[in-house]
C-alpha cells in the first residue's frame, strides 16, 4: 500500500519525465488522446476552408491558418512529452487549452476578414497563454529545465504581444504582424539549439504522437471522400472515383507508416530532428489537400476533365508529400529510391497540364498507380534502416570513466561546506566522487570541478533522480549504477 501511494505521488509530481530511465516504453495517455479530439475539429474547419475555395487565395489562407494550428499541437505535444503529470492543475490547464482550441477552430473560417480577425486573434492568444502558463509552472518546479522553459516562455510571449498589437493595426499591416508572430514561434527552438537537443524527449512517445496526428488528417481525407460521394448522384463514374480516392488514402497510409523512418527524430544532431519536425507539417497539409482534391474529383467525375484547382490539389499534394518523405529519409541517411520518387513527383506535376486533356477517372487512376508503385518499390527495393533504440538517454563514449558511485562527502557540496555557502542541488563526479553544487546554485562548484579536473560525467544526488550529465557531449546520459548514500538538497 505504501509503495502504491509513493508511485501515485510520483506520477502527480511535476518533473522532467524523460530523465526517468525506469519508466519503460511510453504511449499516449488518455488525456493526450482526449486533447487530440479538439484538433479533429480544427483540422475539419481547416479542410473546409480549402474545400470551399481551392484557388490560389483559398490555398494561401489554408496554409496560413494550418501552420499555427499544427504548431499549437506540436507545442502541447512536446510539453506533455517532458512534463505531463496526473496532477489536478495540469489537467485543468489542458482542459482550458482544449476549450481555447475549440474556440479557435470555430473562428478559422472568418479569419482574414474585418469581423473575424479579432475573435481569431483572441482565441489563439488564449491557446498560447495556456501553454506559456504550463511552461512557467515547469520552470518553477523543475530547475533543471529552467533554461529550456524560459526559451519558449520568451519566444511565445513576444509572439503573443505581436498578436495583440495586430488587433490595433489595419490590414494589410495586421497580417504582416501575424506573419511575423508565426515566424517567431516557428524559430523559437533555434534561439538555443543546445537547450532543445540536450533536454531528452521520449523516443517511443513522440513518434507515436506524430503518427496519431497523421491519422487525424488521413481521417479527414476519408471524410472528404465520403462528403464528395454523399453530395453527388451515384453512377459508375462517381463510385469508381470515390473508390480510387479511398485507395489513395490507404496507399498514403501504407507509405507513411511502413516506410518513413523515425530515426531522423531520434538522432542526436539537431538537423535531422528539425527536418522530421517541420517536414511533418508538409506531410499533414498535403494529405488534407489530396483529400479535398478527391472530394472535388467525385463532384467533377462526369465532366470531360478535372478543373485546374482540383488537379493542383491532387498533383501538388502528392508531389509535396513525396518530396517531404524523401527529405526525411535523407535526414535518416536512407538514400535509396530517390530518383524513383522524383520521377513520381515529376509525373504528378505534369498532370496539372496533361490532366486537362484526360477524363477524371483516368487522371485519378494515374495518381493511384503512382502511389501503388511507390508502395511496391519501397517494399521490394527500399533499404531497411534498422530502427534505433527507443531509449531516450544514450550512453556516451566516457562510460569507462564512470567508476565512482558513492559520494566522498556526506555533508553536501565540499566547497560550500568549507566556506559556509548555500547550495540548491548536489552533483556527484563519477570519476572521483567529488560532491559539488549545481548550476542553479550561486557558485556552480560541480561545473567548476569539471573545468579544473576535466572529469566528464556527473550524476544527480537528488532523491528520485536517476540521471547523469556528460560535459564533453553536452547531454544527459544513463546512470549505469545506483548512487549510494543519495543525499537531499540544502533547504534555503
Short mmCIF file of C-alpha atoms in Angstrom, two decimals:
data_model
loop_
_atom_site.label_atom_id
_atom_site.label_comp_id
_atom_site.label_asym_id
_atom_site.label_seq_id
_atom_site.Cartn_x
_atom_site.Cartn_y
_atom_site.Cartn_z
CA UNK A 1 0.00 0.00 0.00
CA UNK A 2 2.80 2.41 0.89
CA UNK A 3 4.55 1.64 -2.40
CA UNK A 4 1.35 2.32 -4.38
CA UNK A 5 0.91 5.63 -2.56
CA UNK A 6 4.52 6.59 -3.34
CA UNK A 7 4.06 5.75 -7.05
CA UNK A 8 0.85 7.78 -7.16
CA UNK A 9 2.61 10.78 -5.62
CA UNK A 10 5.47 10.43 -8.13
CA UNK A 11 3.06 10.44 -11.10
CA UNK A 12 1.37 13.57 -9.78
CA UNK A 13 4.61 15.45 -9.22
CA UNK A 14 5.67 17.98 -11.86
CA UNK A 15 9.07 16.73 -13.01
CA UNK A 16 11.14 16.09 -16.12
CA UNK A 17 9.72 12.72 -17.15
CA UNK A 18 12.26 11.95 -19.84
CA UNK A 19 15.04 11.54 -17.27
CA UNK A 20 13.17 8.67 -15.61
CA UNK A 21 15.03 5.73 -17.08
CA UNK A 22 12.83 3.16 -15.31
CA UNK A 23 9.56 4.25 -16.94
CA UNK A 24 9.87 1.91 -19.95
CA UNK A 25 8.25 2.39 -23.34
CA UNK A 26 5.65 5.14 -23.12
CA UNK A 27 2.44 5.55 -25.07
CA UNK A 28 -0.08 8.36 -25.47
CA UNK A 29 -2.07 8.96 -22.29
CA UNK A 30 -5.86 9.10 -22.14
CA UNK A 31 -5.60 12.86 -21.61
CA UNK A 32 -3.49 13.27 -24.75
CA UNK A 33 -5.99 11.25 -26.79
CA UNK A 34 -8.84 13.35 -25.39
CA UNK A 35 -6.85 16.50 -26.20
CA UNK A 36 -6.43 15.37 -29.83
CA UNK A 37 -10.21 15.34 -30.29
CA UNK A 38 -10.38 19.15 -30.47
CA UNK A 39 -7.77 19.05 -33.24
CA UNK A 40 -10.06 16.75 -35.20
CA UNK A 41 -12.46 19.71 -35.13
CA UNK A 42 -9.73 22.20 -36.04
CA UNK A 43 -8.49 20.11 -38.98
CA UNK A 44 -12.09 19.74 -40.21
CA UNK A 45 -12.55 23.52 -40.27
CA UNK A 46 -9.16 23.99 -41.94
CA UNK A 47 -10.17 21.48 -44.62
CA UNK A 48 -13.49 23.26 -45.07
CA UNK A 49 -11.64 26.47 -45.95
CA UNK A 50 -9.78 24.70 -48.73
CA UNK A 51 -12.87 22.79 -49.90
CA UNK A 52 -14.90 25.99 -50.29
CA UNK A 53 -12.16 27.95 -52.04
CA UNK A 54 -9.47 25.95 -53.83
CA UNK A 55 -7.96 28.76 -55.89
CA UNK A 56 -4.68 30.46 -55.02
CA UNK A 57 -6.15 32.78 -52.38
CA UNK A 58 -8.00 29.91 -50.69
CA UNK A 59 -4.89 27.74 -50.70
CA UNK A 60 -2.78 30.51 -49.18
CA UNK A 61 -5.42 31.08 -46.49
CA UNK A 62 -5.48 27.33 -45.81
CA UNK A 63 -1.69 27.20 -45.37
CA UNK A 64 -1.56 30.41 -43.32
CA UNK A 65 -4.13 29.09 -40.82
CA UNK A 66 -2.98 25.48 -40.75
CA UNK A 67 0.54 26.46 -39.63
CA UNK A 68 -0.48 27.98 -36.24
CA UNK A 69 -2.99 25.17 -35.63
CA UNK A 70 -0.38 22.49 -36.30
CA UNK A 71 2.32 24.35 -34.33
CA UNK A 72 -0.08 24.62 -31.38
CA UNK A 73 -0.48 20.84 -31.39
CA UNK A 74 3.29 20.40 -31.62
CA UNK A 75 3.85 22.76 -28.68
CA UNK A 76 1.48 20.94 -26.35
CA UNK A 77 2.78 17.56 -27.55
CA UNK A 78 6.41 18.28 -26.68
CA UNK A 79 5.43 19.90 -23.39
CA UNK A 80 3.37 16.84 -22.47
CA UNK A 81 6.17 14.51 -23.50
CA UNK A 82 8.53 16.07 -20.99
CA UNK A 83 6.28 17.39 -18.22
CA UNK A 84 2.87 15.66 -18.31
CA UNK A 85 1.61 14.71 -14.85
CA UNK A 86 -1.58 13.41 -13.29
CA UNK A 87 -1.90 16.43 -11.02
CA UNK A 88 -5.20 18.33 -10.97
CA UNK A 89 -3.68 21.66 -12.03
CA UNK A 90 -2.15 20.14 -15.16
CA UNK A 91 -5.43 18.53 -16.16
CA UNK A 92 -7.41 21.73 -15.63
CA UNK A 93 -4.95 23.70 -17.76
CA UNK A 94 -5.16 21.09 -20.52
CA UNK A 95 -8.97 21.25 -20.41
CA UNK A 96 -8.69 25.03 -20.71
CA UNK A 97 -6.41 24.58 -23.71
CA UNK A 98 -8.95 22.24 -25.32
CA UNK A 99 -11.71 24.81 -24.86
CA UNK A 100 -9.50 27.53 -26.36
CA UNK A 101 -8.56 25.33 -29.34
CA UNK A 102 -12.24 24.57 -29.94
CA UNK A 103 -12.97 28.30 -29.95
CA UNK A 104 -10.05 28.83 -32.33
CA UNK A 105 -11.43 26.18 -34.69
CA UNK A 106 -14.79 27.96 -34.84
CA UNK A 107 -13.03 31.25 -35.67
CA UNK A 108 -10.86 29.92 -38.50
CA UNK A 109 -13.39 30.36 -41.28
CA UNK A 110 -13.82 34.10 -40.67
CA UNK A 111 -10.12 34.89 -40.23
CA UNK A 112 -8.71 37.44 -42.70
CA UNK A 113 -11.93 39.48 -42.52
CA UNK A 114 -12.71 42.64 -40.58
CA UNK A 115 -15.40 40.95 -38.49
CA UNK A 116 -13.49 37.73 -37.89
CA UNK A 117 -9.91 38.85 -37.22
CA UNK A 118 -10.36 39.90 -33.58
CA UNK A 119 -12.12 36.69 -32.41
CA UNK A 120 -9.46 34.64 -34.20
CA UNK A 121 -6.60 36.54 -32.55
CA UNK A 122 -8.18 36.44 -29.08
CA UNK A 123 -8.85 32.70 -29.24
CA UNK A 124 -5.32 31.98 -30.49
CA UNK A 125 -3.79 34.17 -27.79
CA UNK A 126 -5.76 32.25 -25.15
CA UNK A 127 -4.37 28.98 -26.51
CA UNK A 128 -0.85 30.34 -26.33
CA UNK A 129 -1.31 31.78 -22.82
CA UNK A 130 -2.27 28.35 -21.51
CA UNK A 131 0.90 26.83 -22.95
CA UNK A 132 3.00 29.69 -21.57
CA UNK A 133 1.43 29.12 -18.13
CA UNK A 134 2.36 25.46 -18.32
CA UNK A 135 5.97 26.35 -19.16
CA UNK A 136 6.10 28.90 -16.31
CA UNK A 137 4.98 26.20 -13.85
CA UNK A 138 7.58 23.80 -15.24
CA UNK A 139 10.30 26.45 -14.94
CA UNK A 140 9.36 26.98 -11.30
CA UNK A 141 9.15 23.32 -10.28
CA UNK A 142 11.92 21.87 -12.48
CA UNK A 143 15.09 23.98 -12.13
CA UNK A 144 16.99 21.52 -14.32
CA UNK A 145 14.87 22.52 -17.34
CA UNK A 146 14.56 26.19 -16.44
CA UNK A 147 16.71 27.50 -19.29
CA UNK A 148 14.76 25.40 -21.80
CA UNK A 149 11.42 26.59 -20.44
CA UNK A 150 12.46 30.26 -20.43
CA UNK A 151 13.38 29.92 -24.09
CA UNK A 152 9.79 29.03 -25.01
CA UNK A 153 8.24 31.42 -22.50
CA UNK A 154 10.22 34.24 -24.11
CA UNK A 155 9.60 33.29 -27.75
CA UNK A 156 5.89 32.56 -27.35
CA UNK A 157 5.43 35.54 -25.02
CA UNK A 158 6.83 38.02 -27.56
CA UNK A 159 4.68 36.39 -30.26
CA UNK A 160 1.57 36.84 -28.08
CA UNK A 161 2.44 40.54 -27.81
CA UNK A 162 2.62 40.79 -31.61
CA UNK A 163 -0.75 39.03 -31.97
CA UNK A 164 -2.35 41.50 -29.55
CA UNK A 165 -0.73 44.52 -31.23
CA UNK A 166 -2.09 43.31 -34.58
CA UNK A 167 -5.64 43.94 -33.36
CA UNK A 168 -4.97 47.68 -33.47
CA UNK A 169 -3.36 47.64 -36.90
CA UNK A 170 -5.33 47.99 -40.14
CA UNK A 171 -4.95 45.42 -42.93
CA UNK A 172 -2.54 44.60 -44.54
CA UNK A 173 -0.22 45.62 -41.67
CA UNK A 174 -2.26 43.41 -39.32
CA UNK A 175 -1.42 40.38 -41.43
CA UNK A 176 2.25 41.32 -41.57
CA UNK A 177 2.20 41.25 -37.75
CA UNK A 178 0.53 37.81 -37.86
CA UNK A 179 3.21 36.52 -40.21
CA UNK A 180 5.97 37.90 -38.00
CA UNK A 181 4.40 36.33 -34.90
CA UNK A 182 4.08 32.91 -36.56
CA UNK A 183 7.67 33.04 -37.84
CA UNK A 184 8.87 33.98 -34.35
CA UNK A 185 7.05 30.97 -32.88
CA UNK A 186 8.47 28.63 -35.51
CA UNK A 187 12.06 29.75 -34.93
CA UNK A 188 11.82 29.72 -31.11
CA UNK A 189 13.53 26.28 -30.93
CA UNK A 190 16.50 27.83 -32.77
CA UNK A 191 17.06 30.50 -30.08
CA UNK A 192 19.19 27.97 -28.23
CA UNK A 193 19.52 24.72 -30.15
CA UNK A 194 21.77 23.32 -27.42
CA UNK A 195 18.89 23.56 -24.94
CA UNK A 196 16.49 21.77 -27.26
CA UNK A 197 18.83 18.94 -28.21
CA UNK A 198 20.31 18.44 -24.73
CA UNK A 199 16.96 18.01 -22.98
CA UNK A 200 15.83 14.49 -23.96
CA UNK A 201 12.39 13.55 -25.24
CA UNK A 202 10.77 10.13 -25.15
CA UNK A 203 11.74 8.33 -28.37
CA UNK A 204 8.80 5.95 -28.31
CA UNK A 205 6.21 8.53 -27.32
CA UNK A 206 6.95 11.38 -29.76
CA UNK A 207 6.86 9.30 -33.00
CA UNK A 208 3.59 7.77 -31.81
CA UNK A 209 2.11 11.22 -31.17
CA UNK A 210 3.10 12.42 -34.66
CA UNK A 211 1.60 9.26 -36.11
CA UNK A 212 -1.67 9.91 -34.29
CA UNK A 213 -1.93 13.41 -35.77
CA UNK A 214 -1.26 11.94 -39.21
CA UNK A 215 -4.14 9.52 -38.60
CA UNK A 216 -6.35 12.53 -37.82
CA UNK A 217 -5.64 14.13 -41.21
CA UNK A 218 -5.99 10.78 -43.01
CA UNK A 219 -9.39 10.52 -41.36
CA UNK A 220 -10.23 13.94 -42.72
CA UNK A 221 -9.20 12.73 -46.21
CA UNK A 222 -11.61 9.79 -45.86
CA UNK A 223 -14.36 12.14 -44.64
CA UNK A 224 -13.76 14.39 -47.66
CA UNK A 225 -14.15 11.37 -49.93
CA UNK A 226 -17.41 10.46 -48.19
CA UNK A 227 -18.66 14.06 -48.47
CA UNK A 228 -17.99 14.07 -52.19
CA UNK A 229 -19.86 10.79 -52.62
CA UNK A 230 -22.78 11.99 -50.50
CA UNK A 231 -23.23 15.21 -52.47
CA UNK A 232 -23.18 13.59 -55.91
CA UNK A 233 -25.59 11.32 -57.74
CA UNK A 234 -24.16 7.81 -57.76
CA UNK A 235 -23.18 6.23 -61.03
CA UNK A 236 -20.32 4.14 -62.34
CA UNK A 237 -18.06 7.17 -62.72
CA UNK A 238 -18.60 8.67 -59.25
CA UNK A 239 -18.43 5.31 -57.48
CA UNK A 240 -15.18 4.43 -59.27
CA UNK A 241 -13.60 7.81 -58.46
CA UNK A 242 -14.67 7.53 -54.80
CA UNK A 243 -13.19 4.03 -54.56
CA UNK A 244 -9.93 5.23 -56.11
CA UNK A 245 -9.86 8.16 -53.69
CA UNK A 246 -10.16 5.82 -50.71
CA UNK A 247 -7.46 3.57 -52.18
CA UNK A 248 -5.18 6.62 -52.47
CA UNK A 249 -5.66 7.37 -48.77
CA UNK A 250 -4.85 3.72 -47.96
CA UNK A 251 -1.67 3.85 -50.09
CA UNK A 252 -0.54 7.06 -48.38
CA UNK A 253 -1.13 5.40 -45.00
CA UNK A 254 0.91 2.40 -46.16
CA UNK A 255 3.84 4.53 -47.29
CA UNK A 256 3.78 6.75 -44.23
CA UNK A 257 3.62 4.11 -41.53
CA UNK A 258 5.72 1.37 -43.13
CA UNK A 259 8.46 3.26 -44.94
CA UNK A 260 9.06 6.63 -43.23
CA UNK A 261 11.70 6.00 -40.56
CA UNK A 262 11.63 7.54 -37.10
CA UNK A 263 15.43 7.62 -36.97
CA UNK A 264 15.53 11.27 -38.06
CA UNK A 265 13.61 12.47 -34.99
CA UNK A 266 15.66 10.13 -32.76
CA UNK A 267 19.01 11.47 -33.96
CA UNK A 268 21.43 13.19 -31.58
CA UNK A 269 22.08 16.01 -34.07
CA UNK A 270 19.63 18.89 -34.45
CA UNK A 271 19.45 18.90 -38.28
CA UNK A 272 17.63 15.56 -38.82
CA UNK A 273 15.31 16.26 -35.89
CA UNK A 274 14.22 19.56 -37.34
CA UNK A 275 13.77 18.04 -40.81
CA UNK A 276 11.41 15.45 -39.32
CA UNK A 277 9.61 18.02 -37.15
CA UNK A 278 8.95 20.70 -39.76
CA UNK A 279 8.51 18.13 -42.52
CA UNK A 280 5.55 16.78 -40.57
CA UNK A 281 3.59 19.94 -41.42
CA UNK A 282 4.06 19.37 -45.16
CA UNK A 283 3.01 15.74 -44.74
CA UNK A 284 -0.26 16.51 -42.96
CA UNK A 285 -1.06 19.59 -45.06
CA UNK A 286 -0.54 17.67 -48.31
CA UNK A 287 -2.70 14.76 -47.12
CA UNK A 288 -5.60 17.11 -46.39
CA UNK A 289 -5.11 18.76 -49.80
CA UNK A 290 -5.25 15.38 -51.56
CA UNK A 291 -8.42 14.52 -49.63
CA UNK A 292 -10.12 17.73 -50.75
CA UNK A 293 -8.89 17.06 -54.29
CA UNK A 294 -10.60 13.65 -54.20
CA UNK A 295 -13.81 15.26 -52.92
CA UNK A 296 -13.80 17.69 -55.85
CA UNK A 297 -12.92 14.87 -58.27
CA UNK A 298 -16.04 12.95 -57.28
CA UNK A 299 -18.17 16.01 -57.96
CA UNK A 300 -16.43 16.50 -61.33
CA UNK A 301 -16.36 12.80 -62.25
CA UNK A 302 -18.94 13.15 -65.04
CA UNK A 303 -17.26 16.13 -66.69
CA UNK A 304 -14.82 16.00 -69.61
CA UNK A 305 -11.83 16.70 -67.37
CA UNK A 306 -10.98 17.83 -63.86
CA UNK A 307 -10.81 21.55 -63.12
CA UNK A 308 -7.36 23.02 -62.61
CA UNK A 309 -7.76 23.68 -58.83
CA UNK A 310 -8.66 20.01 -58.39
CA UNK A 311 -5.64 18.92 -60.43
CA UNK A 312 -3.46 21.24 -58.37
CA UNK A 313 -4.73 19.78 -55.08
CA UNK A 314 -4.13 16.22 -56.26
CA UNK A 315 -0.88 16.65 -58.19
CA UNK A 316 0.59 19.28 -55.91
CA UNK A 317 -0.44 17.42 -52.76
CA UNK A 318 1.10 14.12 -53.86
CA UNK A 319 4.26 15.88 -55.10
CA UNK A 320 4.74 17.72 -51.79
CA UNK A 321 4.08 14.53 -49.84
CA UNK A 322 6.65 12.51 -51.80
CA UNK A 323 9.25 15.28 -51.65
CA UNK A 324 8.81 15.59 -47.88
CA UNK A 325 9.18 11.90 -47.11
CA UNK A 326 12.26 11.87 -49.37
CA UNK A 327 13.78 14.72 -47.32
CA UNK A 328 13.02 12.84 -44.08
CA UNK A 329 14.59 9.66 -45.47
CA UNK A 330 17.69 11.60 -46.48
CA UNK A 331 17.88 13.08 -42.97
CA UNK A 332 17.74 9.48 -41.68
CA UNK A 333 20.60 8.65 -44.09
CA UNK A 334 18.41 6.48 -46.31
CA UNK A 335 19.36 7.49 -49.84
CA UNK A 336 17.58 4.70 -51.69
CA UNK A 337 14.88 5.20 -54.38
CA UNK A 338 15.40 8.96 -54.57
CA UNK A 339 15.17 9.05 -58.35
CA UNK A 340 12.06 6.89 -58.39
CA UNK A 341 10.30 9.29 -56.03
CA UNK A 342 11.48 12.31 -58.01
CA UNK A 343 10.10 10.70 -61.17
CA UNK A 344 6.75 10.25 -59.41
CA UNK A 345 6.86 13.90 -58.36
CA UNK A 346 7.53 14.95 -61.96
CA UNK A 347 4.61 12.86 -63.27
CA UNK A 348 2.30 14.24 -60.56
CA UNK A 349 3.16 17.81 -61.51
CA UNK A 350 2.89 17.11 -65.22
CA UNK A 351 -0.71 16.01 -64.71
CA UNK A 352 -1.56 19.60 -63.79
CA UNK A 353 -1.30 20.23 -67.54
CA UNK A 354 -1.92 16.81 -69.10
CA UNK A 355 -4.96 16.28 -66.88
CA UNK A 356 -6.82 18.94 -68.84
CA UNK A 357 -6.97 16.50 -71.77
CA UNK A 358 -7.84 13.30 -69.88
CA UNK A 359 -11.09 12.05 -68.29
CA UNK A 360 -11.25 12.34 -64.47
CA UNK A 361 -11.25 8.58 -63.98
CA UNK A 362 -8.02 8.20 -65.96
CA UNK A 363 -6.30 11.02 -64.02
CA UNK A 364 -7.28 9.54 -60.64
CA UNK A 365 -6.13 6.13 -61.80
CA UNK A 366 -2.70 7.52 -62.70
CA UNK A 367 -2.35 9.15 -59.29
CA UNK A 368 -3.33 5.90 -57.58
CA UNK A 369 -0.92 3.96 -59.75
CA UNK A 370 1.95 6.26 -58.72
CA UNK A 371 1.19 5.61 -55.05
CA UNK A 372 0.83 1.85 -55.57
CA UNK A 373 4.14 1.77 -57.42
CA UNK A 374 5.64 3.70 -54.51
CA UNK A 375 4.41 1.08 -52.03
CA UNK A 376 5.73 -1.73 -54.25
CA UNK A 377 9.14 -0.11 -54.79
CA UNK A 378 9.58 0.60 -51.09
CA UNK A 379 8.59 -2.98 -50.22
CA UNK A 380 10.79 -4.55 -52.88
CA UNK A 381 13.84 -2.33 -53.16
CA UNK A 382 13.74 0.13 -50.28
CA UNK A 383 16.72 -0.21 -47.95
CA UNK A 384 15.69 -1.09 -44.45
CA UNK A 385 17.24 1.19 -41.89
CA UNK A 386 17.40 -0.52 -38.52
CA UNK A 387 15.33 1.44 -36.05
CA UNK A 388 17.44 2.88 -33.28
CA UNK A 389 16.73 2.08 -29.67
CA UNK A 390 13.78 3.90 -28.12
CA UNK A 391 15.91 4.59 -25.05
CA UNK A 392 15.93 8.39 -24.88
CA UNK A 393 19.11 8.51 -22.76
CA UNK A 394 22.05 7.10 -24.73
CA UNK A 395 25.45 6.20 -23.32
CA UNK A 396 28.40 8.41 -24.19
CA UNK A 397 31.95 7.37 -25.00
CA UNK A 398 33.08 8.28 -21.47
CA UNK A 399 31.23 5.39 -19.81
CA UNK A 400 34.53 3.77 -18.79
CA UNK A 401 35.30 6.84 -16.66
CA UNK A 402 32.04 6.45 -14.70
CA UNK A 403 33.51 4.47 -11.81
CA UNK A 404 32.63 6.17 -8.53
CA UNK A 405 29.00 5.85 -7.41
CA UNK A 406 29.42 6.77 -3.76
CA UNK A 407 29.95 10.42 -2.72
CA UNK A 408 33.14 11.13 -0.77
CA UNK A 409 31.34 13.87 1.18
CA UNK A 410 28.26 13.19 3.30
CA UNK A 411 27.81 16.83 4.37
CA UNK A 412 26.95 18.37 0.97
CA UNK A 413 28.91 20.44 -1.55
CA UNK A 414 32.54 20.20 -0.49
CA UNK A 415 33.48 23.80 -1.31
CA UNK A 416 30.23 25.25 0.04
CA UNK A 417 30.66 23.42 3.36
CA UNK A 418 34.20 24.80 3.73
CA UNK A 419 33.08 28.37 3.06
CA UNK A 420 29.66 28.18 4.73
CA UNK A 421 27.85 28.79 1.41
CA UNK A 422 24.34 27.69 0.50
CA UNK A 423 23.57 25.35 -2.39
CA UNK A 424 20.42 24.30 -4.26
CA UNK A 425 21.11 20.77 -5.60
CA UNK A 426 24.07 18.41 -5.38
CA UNK A 427 26.01 16.67 -8.15
CA UNK A 428 28.43 13.73 -7.90
CA UNK A 429 31.56 13.44 -10.08
CA UNK A 430 31.60 9.86 -11.33
CA UNK A 431 35.38 9.94 -11.86
CA UNK A 432 36.50 10.84 -8.33
CA UNK A 433 33.42 11.09 -6.10
CA UNK A 434 33.61 14.88 -5.67
CA UNK A 435 30.33 16.42 -4.47
CA UNK A 436 29.58 19.86 -5.88
CA UNK A 437 26.61 22.18 -6.19
CA UNK A 438 24.53 22.50 -9.37
CA UNK A 439 24.40 25.34 -11.89
CA UNK A 440 21.30 26.74 -10.17
CA UNK A 441 23.50 27.37 -7.13
CA UNK A 442 25.48 30.58 -6.86
CA UNK A 443 28.96 29.11 -7.16
CA UNK A 444 28.33 26.15 -9.53
CA UNK A 445 31.07 24.03 -7.98
CA UNK A 446 30.23 20.87 -9.95
CA UNK A 447 30.87 22.66 -13.26
CA UNK A 448 33.97 24.36 -11.86
CA UNK A 449 35.27 20.93 -10.87
CA UNK A 450 34.87 19.74 -14.47
CA UNK A 451 36.79 22.73 -15.86
CA UNK A 452 39.60 22.15 -13.35
CA UNK A 453 39.86 18.35 -13.46
CA UNK A 454 38.29 17.51 -16.86
CA UNK A 455 36.25 14.71 -15.32
CA UNK A 456 33.47 14.38 -17.90
CA UNK A 457 30.38 12.93 -16.17
CA UNK A 458 28.39 13.97 -13.11
CA UNK A 459 25.23 12.44 -11.61
CA UNK A 460 22.39 13.92 -9.62
CA UNK A 461 22.42 13.34 -5.88
CA UNK A 462 18.79 14.35 -5.51
CA UNK A 463 16.26 11.78 -4.27
CA UNK A 464 14.30 10.01 -7.05
CA UNK A 465 16.60 11.40 -9.78
CA UNK A 466 18.49 8.77 -11.79
CA UNK A 467 20.37 10.68 -14.48
CA UNK A 468 23.92 11.66 -15.36
CA UNK A 469 25.27 14.54 -17.45
CA UNK A 470 28.26 14.40 -19.79
CA UNK A 471 30.02 17.76 -20.00
CA UNK A 472 32.05 16.68 -23.03
CA UNK A 473 29.00 15.65 -25.09
CA UNK A 474 26.72 18.28 -23.52
CA UNK A 475 23.81 15.88 -22.95
CA UNK A 476 22.13 13.63 -20.42
CA UNK A 477 23.34 10.02 -20.33
CA UNK A 478 22.14 6.89 -18.50
CA UNK A 479 23.30 6.26 -14.96
CA UNK A 480 24.92 2.83 -15.07
CA UNK A 481 24.69 2.10 -11.33
CA UNK A 482 22.65 3.28 -8.36
CA UNK A 483 24.17 6.11 -6.35
CA UNK A 484 24.99 5.08 -2.80
CA UNK A 485 24.08 7.32 0.14
CA UNK A 486 21.96 9.64 -2.00
CA UNK A 487 21.61 12.98 -0.27
CA UNK A 488 18.84 15.53 -0.03
CA UNK A 489 19.09 19.13 -1.10
CA UNK A 490 20.04 22.06 1.09
CA UNK A 491 16.94 23.86 2.34
CA UNK A 492 17.04 27.54 1.54
#
